[in-house]
Amino acid sequence: RRRLTAGGRWRGGTITPMTPTQPADAPAATLPDDRRRLALAFAANVAMFGVGLVGWHLARSTALLGDALDMLADASGYAIAWLAVGASAARQRAAARWNGAMLMALGVALFGEVAHRWFVGESPDGPWIAVFAALSLAVNALVLRLLSVYRESRQPHLRATWIDTRADVLVNIGVLVSGLLVTLTGWRAIDLDTSANSSTSAITARMRAGTGL
């Protein structure tokens, strides 16, 4: 007599084990892999924060200062995301909000620095800006590739790290272009304008991270 047994089903008169399907909201990687990725991203951004401060001093560039502070904000975000790996959904959402809040604070601070430099700033050094911006771009591109597995993640704290890093890459490209333009033209306003655009980008990224877009 045929009957369906728990954990199996009839197929052609024999019982075939049923393979459990992965939940729709399961993470794309194991928890150790998530922590490893975030730890590497954290270390890279802490190191580049120090490098960025050196670049700011050498180039007298507000854009490079913003880049360095952005690295620091991201490092903080990666650390919070690391702590939220495997945690409850509420903690993961809180981590994503913290990530966004750091970027918002960065954007506001940069607007203030741009205003200050407009009146008392020195002329930036274009070649130094380009060198340090290219270095930041290379590091952030590697981090973005590392975190690309979170592009479509349903875990808000992990997706927020990818959104923020993508915004960093775009900012790095802008700073690199501004360095080249300052080198060619000597216009100090280019550096200040790039800083203002970086501030806007940081605030926009915060909004996207907070809404999950």
mmCIF file of C-alpha atoms in Angstrom:
data_model
loop_
_atom_site.group_PDB
_atom_site.id
_atom_site.type_symbol
_atom_site.label_atom_id
_atom_site.label_comp_id
_atom_site.label_asym_id
_atom_site.label_seq_id
_atom_site.Cartn_x
_atom_site.Cartn_y
_atom_site.Cartn_z
ATOM 1 C CA ARG A 1 0.000 0.000 0.000
ATOM 2 C CA ARG A 2 1.415 3.378 -1.015
ATOM 3 C CA ARG A 3 1.672 6.159 1.530
ATOM 4 C CA LEU A 4 3.579 9.426 1.750
ATOM 5 C CA THR A 5 6.173 9.410 4.490
ATOM 6 C CA ALA A 6 7.620 12.398 6.333
ATOM 7 C CA GLY A 7 10.636 13.863 4.556
ATOM 8 C CA GLY A 8 9.920 12.032 1.276
ATOM 9 C CA ARG A 9 7.529 11.624 -1.628
ATOM 10 C CA TRP A 10 6.521 8.941 -4.100
ATOM 11 C CA ARG A 11 8.105 9.005 -7.540
ATOM 12 C CA GLY A 12 7.693 5.996 -9.822
ATOM 13 C CA GLY A 13 6.853 3.761 -6.883
ATOM 14 C CA THR A 14 9.954 4.698 -4.855
ATOM 15 C CA ILE A 15 10.466 7.238 -2.152
ATOM 16 C CA THR A 16 12.706 10.139 -3.191
ATOM 17 C CA PRO A 17 14.143 12.287 -0.382
ATOM 18 C CA MET A 18 13.098 15.907 -0.581
ATOM 19 C CA THR A 19 15.902 18.466 -0.453
ATOM 20 C CA PRO A 20 15.039 21.432 1.746
ATOM 21 C CA THR A 21 15.139 24.730 -0.101
ATOM 22 C CA GLN A 22 17.134 27.712 1.094
ATOM 23 C CA PRO A 23 15.021 30.439 2.684
ATOM 24 C CA ALA A 24 14.472 33.470 0.450
ATOM 25 C CA ASP A 25 16.138 35.762 2.968
ATOM 26 C CA ALA A 26 19.165 33.533 3.649
ATOM 27 C CA PRO A 27 22.547 35.301 3.473
ATOM 28 C CA ALA A 28 24.603 34.841 0.312
ATOM 29 C CA ALA A 29 27.630 33.762 2.353
ATOM 30 C CA THR A 30 28.270 32.113 5.677
ATOM 31 C CA LEU A 31 28.665 34.221 8.798
ATOM 32 C CA PRO A 32 32.463 33.731 8.945
ATOM 33 C CA ASP A 33 32.743 34.902 5.333
ATOM 34 C CA ASP A 34 30.678 38.006 6.116
ATOM 35 C CA ARG A 35 32.891 38.847 9.082
ATOM 36 C CA ARG A 36 36.053 38.265 7.046
ATOM 37 C CA ARG A 37 34.910 40.573 4.253
ATOM 38 C CA LEU A 38 33.888 43.317 6.644
ATOM 39 C CA ALA A 39 37.125 42.996 8.632
ATOM 40 C CA LEU A 40 39.188 43.403 5.454
ATOM 41 C CA ALA A 41 37.118 46.414 4.393
ATOM 42 C CA PHE A 42 37.537 47.937 7.868
ATOM 43 C CA ALA A 43 41.327 47.495 7.837
ATOM 44 C CA ALA A 44 41.637 48.978 4.343
ATOM 45 C CA ASN A 45 39.593 52.053 5.256
ATOM 46 C CA VAL A 46 41.417 52.714 8.532
ATOM 47 C CA ALA A 47 44.728 52.577 6.670
ATOM 48 C CA MET A 48 43.450 54.880 3.931
ATOM 49 C CA PHE A 49 42.119 57.339 6.513
ATOM 50 C CA GLY A 50 45.702 57.857 7.682
ATOM 51 C CA VAL A 51 46.979 58.059 4.111
ATOM 52 C CA GLY A 52 44.259 60.571 3.257
ATOM 53 C CA LEU A 53 45.264 62.856 6.117
ATOM 54 C CA VAL A 54 48.817 62.860 4.781
ATOM 55 C CA GLY A 55 47.465 63.732 1.332
ATOM 56 C CA TRP A 56 45.355 66.540 2.769
ATOM 57 C CA HIS A 57 48.437 68.008 4.474
ATOM 58 C CA LEU A 58 50.631 67.759 1.377
ATOM 59 C CA ALA A 59 48.063 68.911 -1.174
ATOM 60 C CA ARG A 60 46.148 71.423 1.011
ATOM 61 C CA SER A 61 42.999 69.968 -0.533
ATOM 62 C CA THR A 62 39.542 70.059 1.005
ATOM 63 C CA ALA A 63 38.511 67.276 -1.351
ATOM 64 C CA LEU A 64 41.219 64.984 0.045
ATOM 65 C CA LEU A 65 40.194 65.861 3.597
ATOM 66 C CA GLY A 66 36.646 64.855 2.719
ATOM 67 C CA ASP A 67 37.961 61.645 1.195
ATOM 68 C CA ALA A 68 39.869 60.834 4.390
ATOM 69 C CA LEU A 69 36.857 61.521 6.608
ATOM 70 C CA ASP A 70 34.751 59.390 4.280
ATOM 71 C CA MET A 71 37.170 56.513 4.841
ATOM 72 C CA LEU A 72 36.812 56.956 8.592
ATOM 73 C CA ALA A 73 33.014 56.994 8.386
ATOM 74 C CA ASP A 74 33.058 53.852 6.267
ATOM 75 C CA ALA A 75 35.412 52.096 8.669
ATOM 76 C CA SER A 76 32.956 52.846 11.451
ATOM 77 C CA GLY A 77 30.110 51.527 9.329
ATOM 78 C CA TYR A 78 31.964 48.306 8.530
ATOM 79 C CA ALA A 79 32.711 47.763 12.225
ATOM 80 C CA ILE A 80 29.053 48.223 13.171
ATOM 81 C CA ALA A 81 27.994 45.909 10.338
ATOM 82 C CA TRP A 82 30.506 43.307 11.573
ATOM 83 C CA LEU A 83 28.910 43.407 15.023
ATOM 84 C CA ALA A 84 25.459 43.000 13.442
ATOM 85 C CA VAL A 85 26.361 39.861 11.445
ATOM 86 C CA GLY A 86 24.083 37.059 12.596
ATOM 87 C CA ALA A 87 22.139 39.429 14.857
ATOM 88 C CA SER A 88 18.419 40.113 14.896
ATOM 89 C CA ALA A 89 16.724 42.050 12.094
ATOM 90 C CA ALA A 90 16.249 44.996 14.442
ATOM 91 C CA ARG A 91 19.976 45.209 15.150
ATOM 92 C CA GLN A 92 20.758 44.928 11.453
ATOM 93 C CA ARG A 93 18.426 47.831 10.653
ATOM 94 C CA ALA A 94 20.015 49.861 13.450
ATOM 95 C CA ALA A 95 23.460 49.168 11.964
ATOM 96 C CA ALA A 96 22.302 50.396 8.554
ATOM 97 C CA ARG A 97 20.908 53.578 10.139
ATOM 98 C CA TRP A 98 24.183 54.190 11.972
ATOM 99 C CA ASN A 99 26.067 53.756 8.720
ATOM 100 C CA GLY A 100 23.848 56.364 7.096
ATOM 101 C CA ALA A 101 24.071 58.758 10.053
ATOM 102 C CA MET A 102 27.872 58.767 9.823
ATOM 103 C CA LEU A 103 27.679 59.703 6.155
ATOM 104 C CA MET A 104 25.161 62.441 6.894
ATOM 105 C CA ALA A 105 27.468 63.919 9.549
ATOM 106 C CA LEU A 106 30.347 63.770 7.073
ATOM 107 C CA GLY A 107 28.360 65.661 4.449
ATOM 108 C CA VAL A 108 27.403 68.435 6.855
ATOM 109 C CA ALA A 109 30.991 68.764 8.162
ATOM 110 C CA LEU A 110 32.373 69.016 4.635
ATOM 111 C CA PHE A 111 29.978 71.820 3.740
ATOM 112 C CA GLY A 112 31.337 73.735 6.728
ATOM 113 C CA GLU A 113 34.946 73.086 5.694
ATOM 114 C CA VAL A 114 34.233 74.226 2.133
ATOM 115 C CA ALA A 115 32.818 77.509 3.447
ATOM 116 C CA HIS A 116 35.866 77.992 5.670
ATOM 117 C CA ARG A 117 38.369 77.246 2.919
ATOM 118 C CA TRP A 118 36.596 79.566 0.521
ATOM 119 C CA PHE A 119 37.691 82.535 2.640
ATOM 120 C CA VAL A 120 40.978 81.437 4.201
ATOM 121 C CA GLY A 121 42.140 78.416 2.187
ATOM 122 C CA GLU A 122 45.429 78.013 0.336
ATOM 123 C CA SER A 123 45.829 76.973 -3.269
ATOM 124 C CA PRO A 124 45.696 73.169 -3.547
ATOM 125 C CA ASP A 125 48.394 71.108 -5.246
ATOM 126 C CA GLY A 126 46.798 69.377 -8.226
ATOM 127 C CA PRO A 127 49.362 66.599 -8.803
ATOM 128 C CA TRP A 128 49.245 65.508 -5.165
ATOM 129 C CA ILE A 129 45.454 65.492 -5.272
ATOM 130 C CA ALA A 130 45.507 63.229 -8.318
ATOM 131 C CA VAL A 131 48.044 60.820 -6.769
ATOM 132 C CA PHE A 132 46.167 60.338 -3.504
ATOM 133 C CA ALA A 133 42.774 60.226 -5.216
ATOM 134 C CA ALA A 134 44.012 57.480 -7.555
ATOM 135 C CA LEU A 135 45.248 55.486 -4.558
ATOM 136 C CA SER A 136 41.907 55.877 -2.769
ATOM 137 C CA LEU A 137 40.055 54.879 -5.927
ATOM 138 C CA ALA A 138 42.125 51.707 -6.270
ATOM 139 C CA VAL A 139 41.488 50.673 -2.659
ATOM 140 C CA ASN A 140 37.766 51.458 -2.761
ATOM 141 C CA ALA A 141 37.366 49.603 -6.058
ATOM 142 C CA LEU A 142 38.868 46.507 -4.439
ATOM 143 C CA VAL A 143 36.594 46.895 -1.400
ATOM 144 C CA LEU A 144 33.564 47.355 -3.665
ATOM 145 C CA ARG A 145 34.427 44.128 -5.470
ATOM 146 C CA LEU A 146 34.873 42.396 -2.117
ATOM 147 C CA LEU A 147 31.432 43.540 -0.952
ATOM 148 C CA SER A 148 29.675 43.012 -4.290
ATOM 149 C CA VAL A 149 27.987 39.880 -2.913
ATOM 150 C CA TYR A 150 25.819 42.231 -0.822
ATOM 151 C CA ARG A 151 24.500 44.224 -3.771
ATOM 152 C CA GLU A 152 21.106 42.490 -3.645
ATOM 153 C CA SER A 153 21.282 41.386 -0.013
ATOM 154 C CA ARG A 154 18.049 41.449 1.988
ATOM 155 C CA GLN A 155 20.059 42.160 5.124
ATOM 156 C CA PRO A 156 20.037 45.963 5.437
ATOM 157 C CA HIS A 157 23.349 46.313 7.266
ATOM 158 C CA LEU A 158 25.207 44.386 4.554
ATOM 159 C CA ARG A 159 23.494 46.085 1.632
ATOM 160 C CA ALA A 160 24.255 49.476 3.229
ATOM 161 C CA THR A 161 27.991 48.718 3.150
ATOM 162 C CA TRP A 162 27.822 48.089 -0.597
ATOM 163 C CA ILE A 163 25.780 51.260 -1.227
ATOM 164 C CA ASP A 164 28.222 53.390 0.774
ATOM 165 C CA THR A 165 31.287 51.893 -0.918
ATOM 166 C CA ARG A 166 29.775 52.456 -4.363
ATOM 167 C CA ALA A 167 29.251 56.111 -3.450
ATOM 168 C CA ASP A 168 32.910 56.302 -2.349
ATOM 169 C CA VAL A 169 34.125 55.064 -5.716
ATOM 170 C CA LEU A 170 32.151 57.771 -7.509
ATOM 171 C CA VAL A 171 33.539 60.401 -5.133
ATOM 172 C CA ASN A 172 37.098 59.143 -5.717
ATOM 173 C CA ILE A 173 36.643 59.504 -9.465
ATOM 174 C CA GLY A 174 35.429 63.067 -8.963
ATOM 175 C CA VAL A 175 38.412 63.943 -6.751
ATOM 176 C CA LEU A 176 40.829 62.422 -9.265
ATOM 177 C CA VAL A 177 39.338 64.475 -12.095
ATOM 178 C CA SER A 178 39.455 67.612 -9.942
ATOM 179 C CA GLY A 179 43.147 67.016 -9.239
ATOM 180 C CA LEU A 180 43.870 66.805 -12.947
ATOM 181 C CA LEU A 181 41.846 69.962 -13.631
ATOM 182 C CA VAL A 182 43.562 71.879 -10.818
ATOM 183 C CA THR A 183 46.901 70.810 -12.285
ATOM 184 C CA LEU A 184 45.919 72.100 -15.710
ATOM 185 C CA THR A 185 44.146 75.318 -14.693
ATOM 186 C CA GLY A 186 45.311 76.197 -11.182
ATOM 187 C CA TRP A 187 41.735 77.068 -10.198
ATOM 188 C CA ARG A 188 41.249 76.580 -6.449
ATOM 189 C CA ALA A 189 37.468 76.664 -6.863
ATOM 190 C CA ILE A 190 37.560 73.255 -8.555
ATOM 191 C CA ASP A 191 38.777 71.619 -5.354
ATOM 192 C CA LEU A 192 36.107 73.379 -3.306
ATOM 193 C CA ASP A 193 33.375 72.486 -5.781
ATOM 194 C CA THR A 194 34.432 68.840 -5.673
ATOM 195 C CA SER A 195 34.241 68.912 -1.879
ATOM 196 C CA ALA A 196 30.718 70.315 -2.027
ATOM 197 C CA ASN A 197 29.699 67.617 -4.486
ATOM 198 C CA SER A 198 31.224 64.981 -2.190
ATOM 199 C CA SER A 199 29.099 66.326 0.653
ATOM 200 C CA THR A 200 25.970 66.030 -1.462
ATOM 201 C CA SER A 201 26.947 62.501 -2.497
ATOM 202 C CA ALA A 202 27.440 61.471 1.139
ATOM 203 C CA ILE A 203 24.026 62.796 2.132
ATOM 204 C CA THR A 204 22.379 61.100 -0.860
ATOM 205 C CA ALA A 205 24.056 57.801 -0.009
ATOM 206 C CA ARG A 206 22.743 58.125 3.547
ATOM 207 C CA MET A 207 19.214 58.501 2.231
ATOM 208 C CA ARG A 208 19.607 55.494 -0.071
ATOM 209 C CA ALA A 209 21.067 53.367 2.724
ATOM 210 C CA GLY A 210 18.250 54.329 5.022
ATOM 211 C CA THR A 211 15.516 53.505 2.523
ATOM 212 C CA GLY A 212 17.186 50.434 1.032
ATOM 213 C CA LEU A 213 17.061 51.744 -2.543
#
